Amino acid sequence: MHEEEVFQAIADRVAALDYSDEVFVRPGHLDADGRWALTPSADDVRWLEERGSQTHLAAKAVGAVDPLPPLEPASAEAVADAERLLGHPLPPLLRRLYLEVANGGFGPGVLGVAGGYTDDLERTAVDRLDPREPPGRFPVAYWGCAIYSYVDCSEPSAMMWGFDPNSGLAERSFFPEGISLTEWLIRWLRGRLRQPMLVQDPQTGAWRGATDAEHEAQALEVAELADRIKRRAGGREP
């Protein structure tokens, strides 16, 4: 996909109010035919489900998914202020998304500039800028648990970096993800984007970003664990 195609695909998702990886559904369960059967509950109770999951699609089929709120673009002043504080222009694709589509809130938790989408501490990407961090790196998305994705705005290639302070590796908490911002957004559109993850190389012992295969292996382990928990909860496993 070219940048224009990526831009239009994201704009279409935002316009259709289908821009988040997580959706709120009314409580229920999958019946024997795979349909979503609602469970009596308070009107304000909702479950958070992964977009595209069996639960989401079944709940959507019976109108049990809450619509997402519309998103608004950032002002030109807010984008200009972000670039001034960063000391570098934003990548053209990101800049255009902010100005023409939405001030964050789409994708895997894209942070906004002033007045836009925030992390769980109510900080925008601009609030998250830190002079102690490598110059030119812009915190473009928040994944939870203090994990962020950064884009390097000091180079035209706009390469992505992961940040995971939970590693305890101090300055090595930053690690290259090996893809550009454009590829990062393409992976999100195709449902293949993974949270940044630090792993210790089994051969060298050095810490680095996980490969696609390592991400897949971890996802499989998590899925198997979730299945075992469900089986035990249902009394089908000792």
Short mmCIF file of C-alpha atoms in Angstrom, two decimals:
data_model
loop_
_atom_site.label_atom_id
_atom_site.label_comp_id
_atom_site.label_asym_id
_atom_site.label_seq_id
_atom_site.Cartn_x
_atom_site.Cartn_y
_atom_site.Cartn_z
CA MET A 1 0.00 0.00 0.00
CA HIS A 2 1.18 3.51 -0.81
CA GLU A 3 0.89 6.33 1.73
CA GLU A 4 -2.20 7.73 0.01
CA GLU A 5 -3.90 4.34 0.23
CA VAL A 6 -2.98 4.04 3.90
CA PHE A 7 -4.33 7.51 4.60
CA GLN A 8 -7.61 6.80 2.83
CA ALA A 9 -8.07 3.42 4.52
CA ILE A 10 -7.65 4.98 7.96
CA ALA A 11 -9.90 7.91 7.04
CA ASP A 12 -12.58 5.44 5.93
CA ARG A 13 -12.32 3.46 9.18
CA VAL A 14 -12.63 6.64 11.26
CA ALA A 15 -15.58 7.89 9.20
CA ALA A 16 -17.29 4.50 9.67
CA LEU A 17 -16.70 4.69 13.46
CA ASP A 18 -14.68 1.46 13.14
CA TYR A 19 -11.31 2.77 14.23
CA SER A 20 -10.47 0.96 17.47
CA ASP A 21 -8.93 -2.44 18.26
CA GLU A 22 -11.29 -2.76 21.24
CA VAL A 23 -15.08 -2.47 21.36
CA PHE A 24 -17.69 -2.41 24.11
CA VAL A 25 -20.38 -5.09 23.95
CA ARG A 26 -23.43 -5.82 26.06
CA PRO A 27 -22.88 -8.89 28.28
CA GLY A 28 -23.90 -12.26 26.97
CA HIS A 29 -22.57 -15.58 25.70
CA LEU A 30 -22.25 -17.56 22.50
CA ASP A 31 -25.05 -20.07 22.18
CA ALA A 32 -24.77 -23.50 20.56
CA ASP A 33 -25.23 -21.94 17.12
CA GLY A 34 -22.56 -19.28 17.68
CA ARG A 35 -25.08 -16.48 18.12
CA TRP A 36 -24.74 -13.86 20.86
CA ALA A 37 -27.33 -14.42 23.58
CA LEU A 38 -27.72 -11.42 25.87
CA THR A 39 -27.42 -11.91 29.62
CA PRO A 40 -29.62 -9.83 31.97
CA SER A 41 -27.46 -7.04 33.42
CA ALA A 42 -27.51 -3.40 34.42
CA ASP A 43 -27.94 -0.98 31.51
CA ASP A 44 -24.47 0.51 31.98
CA VAL A 45 -22.54 -2.78 32.12
CA ARG A 46 -20.33 -3.48 29.12
CA TRP A 47 -17.55 -5.93 28.27
CA LEU A 48 -14.41 -4.91 26.43
CA GLU A 49 -13.73 -7.24 23.50
CA GLU A 50 -11.16 -7.42 20.71
CA ARG A 51 -12.34 -6.11 17.36
CA GLY A 52 -12.84 -8.94 14.89
CA SER A 53 -13.09 -11.61 17.59
CA GLN A 54 -15.88 -14.18 17.49
CA THR A 55 -17.52 -12.45 20.44
CA HIS A 56 -17.40 -9.05 18.74
CA LEU A 57 -18.80 -10.30 15.44
CA ALA A 58 -21.58 -12.28 17.10
CA ALA A 59 -22.56 -9.34 19.33
CA LYS A 60 -22.42 -6.98 16.36
CA ALA A 61 -24.82 -9.22 14.43
CA VAL A 62 -27.51 -8.69 17.08
CA GLY A 63 -26.84 -5.00 17.66
CA ALA A 64 -25.12 -5.51 21.01
CA VAL A 65 -22.00 -3.43 20.25
CA ASP A 66 -21.86 0.20 21.36
CA PRO A 67 -21.04 2.65 18.56
CA LEU A 68 -17.74 4.44 18.90
CA PRO A 69 -17.84 8.23 19.23
CA PRO A 70 -16.85 10.34 16.22
CA LEU A 71 -13.31 11.70 16.18
CA GLU A 72 -12.26 15.23 15.32
CA PRO A 73 -9.05 16.42 13.60
CA ALA A 74 -6.39 18.45 15.38
CA SER A 75 -6.01 22.15 14.82
CA ALA A 76 -3.15 23.45 12.69
CA GLU A 77 -1.90 25.32 15.76
CA ALA A 78 -1.76 22.16 17.86
CA VAL A 79 0.23 20.30 15.20
CA ALA A 80 2.60 23.25 14.74
CA ASP A 81 3.15 23.46 18.51
CA ALA A 82 3.94 19.72 18.63
CA GLU A 83 6.54 20.08 15.89
CA ARG A 84 8.07 23.12 17.59
CA LEU A 85 8.40 21.30 20.92
CA LEU A 86 9.72 18.16 19.24
CA GLY A 87 12.24 20.15 17.23
CA HIS A 88 11.40 18.24 14.03
CA PRO A 89 8.51 18.11 11.57
CA LEU A 90 6.16 15.17 11.98
CA PRO A 91 6.18 12.54 9.21
CA PRO A 92 3.88 13.79 6.41
CA LEU A 93 1.46 10.86 6.77
CA LEU A 94 1.05 11.34 10.53
CA ARG A 95 0.75 15.09 10.14
CA ARG A 96 -1.99 14.70 7.55
CA LEU A 97 -3.88 12.17 9.69
CA TYR A 98 -3.86 14.61 12.60
CA LEU A 99 -5.00 17.54 10.48
CA GLU A 100 -7.56 15.83 8.24
CA VAL A 101 -8.78 12.73 10.07
CA ALA A 102 -8.43 12.63 13.85
CA ASN A 103 -6.43 14.01 16.75
CA GLY A 104 -5.45 10.49 17.83
CA GLY A 105 -7.78 7.83 19.19
CA PHE A 106 -7.60 5.47 16.22
CA GLY A 107 -5.46 2.39 15.70
CA PRO A 108 -3.73 0.74 18.65
CA GLY A 109 -4.05 3.86 20.78
CA VAL A 110 -2.56 6.63 18.65
CA LEU A 111 -1.94 9.61 20.92
CA GLY A 112 -3.09 13.05 19.92
CA VAL A 113 -1.46 16.44 20.09
CA ALA A 114 -2.94 19.20 22.29
CA GLY A 115 -6.65 18.59 22.86
CA GLY A 116 -6.48 15.03 21.50
CA TYR A 117 -6.42 11.43 22.65
CA THR A 118 -4.44 10.71 25.83
CA ASP A 119 -2.86 7.80 27.69
CA ASP A 120 -4.20 6.53 31.01
CA LEU A 121 -2.51 9.43 32.81
CA GLU A 122 -4.33 11.90 30.54
CA ARG A 123 -1.16 12.84 28.64
CA THR A 124 -1.13 13.60 24.94
CA ALA A 125 1.90 12.82 22.80
CA VAL A 126 3.09 16.37 23.42
CA ASP A 127 2.74 15.98 27.18
CA ARG A 128 4.79 12.79 26.92
CA LEU A 129 7.78 14.49 25.24
CA ASP A 130 10.84 14.27 27.48
CA PRO A 131 14.17 16.06 26.81
CA ARG A 132 15.96 13.12 28.44
CA GLU A 133 14.82 10.82 25.65
CA PRO A 134 16.55 10.57 22.25
CA PRO A 135 15.87 13.71 20.19
CA GLY A 136 13.31 13.48 17.44
CA ARG A 137 11.40 10.50 18.83
CA PHE A 138 7.67 11.15 19.07
CA PRO A 139 5.41 8.94 21.26
CA VAL A 140 2.82 8.06 18.65
CA ALA A 141 0.89 5.33 20.50
CA TYR A 142 0.23 4.02 24.00
CA TRP A 143 -0.31 0.28 24.57
CA GLY A 144 -0.88 0.25 28.32
CA CYS A 145 1.43 -0.73 31.20
CA ALA A 146 3.77 2.19 30.34
CA ILE A 147 4.58 0.67 26.92
CA TYR A 148 4.69 3.07 23.95
CA SER A 149 5.50 3.11 20.26
CA TYR A 150 7.65 6.00 19.06
CA VAL A 151 8.34 7.26 15.56
CA ASP A 152 11.75 8.75 14.77
CA CYS A 153 10.98 12.14 13.25
CA SER A 154 14.65 13.06 12.81
CA GLU A 155 14.94 10.93 9.65
CA PRO A 156 12.74 10.87 6.51
CA SER A 157 12.40 7.08 6.85
CA ALA A 158 10.28 7.60 10.02
CA MET A 159 11.28 4.31 11.63
CA MET A 160 9.41 2.93 14.63
CA TRP A 161 10.83 2.30 18.11
CA GLY A 162 9.34 0.41 21.01
CA PHE A 163 9.63 1.61 24.60
CA ASP A 164 9.14 -0.71 27.58
CA PRO A 165 10.42 0.62 30.94
CA ASN A 166 9.09 -2.51 32.66
CA SER A 167 12.17 -4.29 31.34
CA GLY A 168 14.35 -2.61 33.96
CA LEU A 169 16.95 -1.97 31.24
CA ALA A 170 17.13 1.81 31.76
CA GLU A 171 18.28 3.47 28.51
CA ARG A 172 17.90 0.15 26.67
CA SER A 173 14.16 0.35 27.24
CA PHE A 174 14.09 1.82 23.71
CA PHE A 175 14.52 -0.72 20.92
CA PRO A 176 14.08 -0.57 17.13
CA GLU A 177 11.01 -2.27 15.69
CA GLY A 178 12.50 -2.52 12.22
CA ILE A 179 9.55 -1.02 10.34
CA SER A 180 8.56 2.45 9.19
CA LEU A 181 5.51 4.39 10.35
CA THR A 182 3.77 3.59 7.07
CA GLU A 183 4.38 -0.16 7.45
CA TRP A 184 3.32 0.06 11.11
CA LEU A 185 -0.03 1.56 10.06
CA ILE A 186 -0.42 -1.00 7.26
CA ARG A 187 0.03 -3.80 9.78
CA TRP A 188 -2.66 -2.24 11.96
CA LEU A 189 -5.07 -2.01 9.03
CA ARG A 190 -4.43 -5.68 8.22
CA GLY A 191 -4.80 -6.82 11.83
CA ARG A 192 -1.14 -7.85 12.11
CA LEU A 193 0.29 -5.14 14.36
CA ARG A 194 1.78 -6.37 17.63
CA GLN A 195 2.59 -4.55 20.86
CA PRO A 196 6.33 -3.80 21.20
CA MET A 197 7.98 -6.60 23.14
CA LEU A 198 11.52 -6.97 24.44
CA VAL A 199 13.06 -10.44 24.40
CA GLN A 200 16.49 -11.80 25.26
CA ASP A 201 18.15 -13.33 22.23
CA PRO A 202 18.67 -17.05 22.91
CA GLN A 203 21.96 -17.04 21.02
CA THR A 204 23.66 -13.81 22.10
CA GLY A 205 21.86 -13.01 25.35
CA ALA A 206 21.32 -9.45 24.10
CA TRP A 207 17.97 -7.74 24.58
CA ARG A 208 16.11 -6.83 21.38
CA GLY A 209 12.67 -6.38 19.90
CA ALA A 210 10.72 -9.57 19.29
CA THR A 211 10.50 -11.05 15.81
CA ASP A 212 7.17 -11.80 14.14
CA ALA A 213 7.66 -15.49 14.95
CA GLU A 214 8.25 -14.70 18.63
CA HIS A 215 5.15 -12.53 18.71
CA GLU A 216 3.11 -15.36 17.18
CA ALA A 217 4.48 -17.85 19.69
CA GLN A 218 3.54 -15.60 22.60
CA ALA A 219 0.05 -15.01 21.18
CA LEU A 220 -0.43 -18.78 20.93
CA GLU A 221 0.66 -19.27 24.55
CA VAL A 222 -1.76 -16.58 25.73
CA ALA A 223 -4.61 -18.11 23.71
CA GLU A 224 -3.91 -21.57 25.12
CA LEU A 225 -3.81 -20.19 28.66
CA ALA A 226 -7.11 -18.36 28.16
CA ASP A 227 -8.66 -21.56 26.81
CA ARG A 228 -7.50 -23.55 29.83
CA ILE A 229 -8.94 -20.93 32.19
CA LYS A 230 -12.29 -21.07 30.39
CA ARG A 231 -12.30 -24.87 30.53
CA ARG A 232 -11.61 -24.90 34.24
CA ALA A 233 -14.25 -22.25 34.86
CA GLY A 234 -16.72 -24.44 32.98
CA GLY A 235 -15.74 -27.56 34.88
CA ARG A 236 -14.43 -29.29 31.76
CA GLU A 237 -10.83 -29.57 32.97
CA PRO A 238 -9.45 -30.67 36.36
#
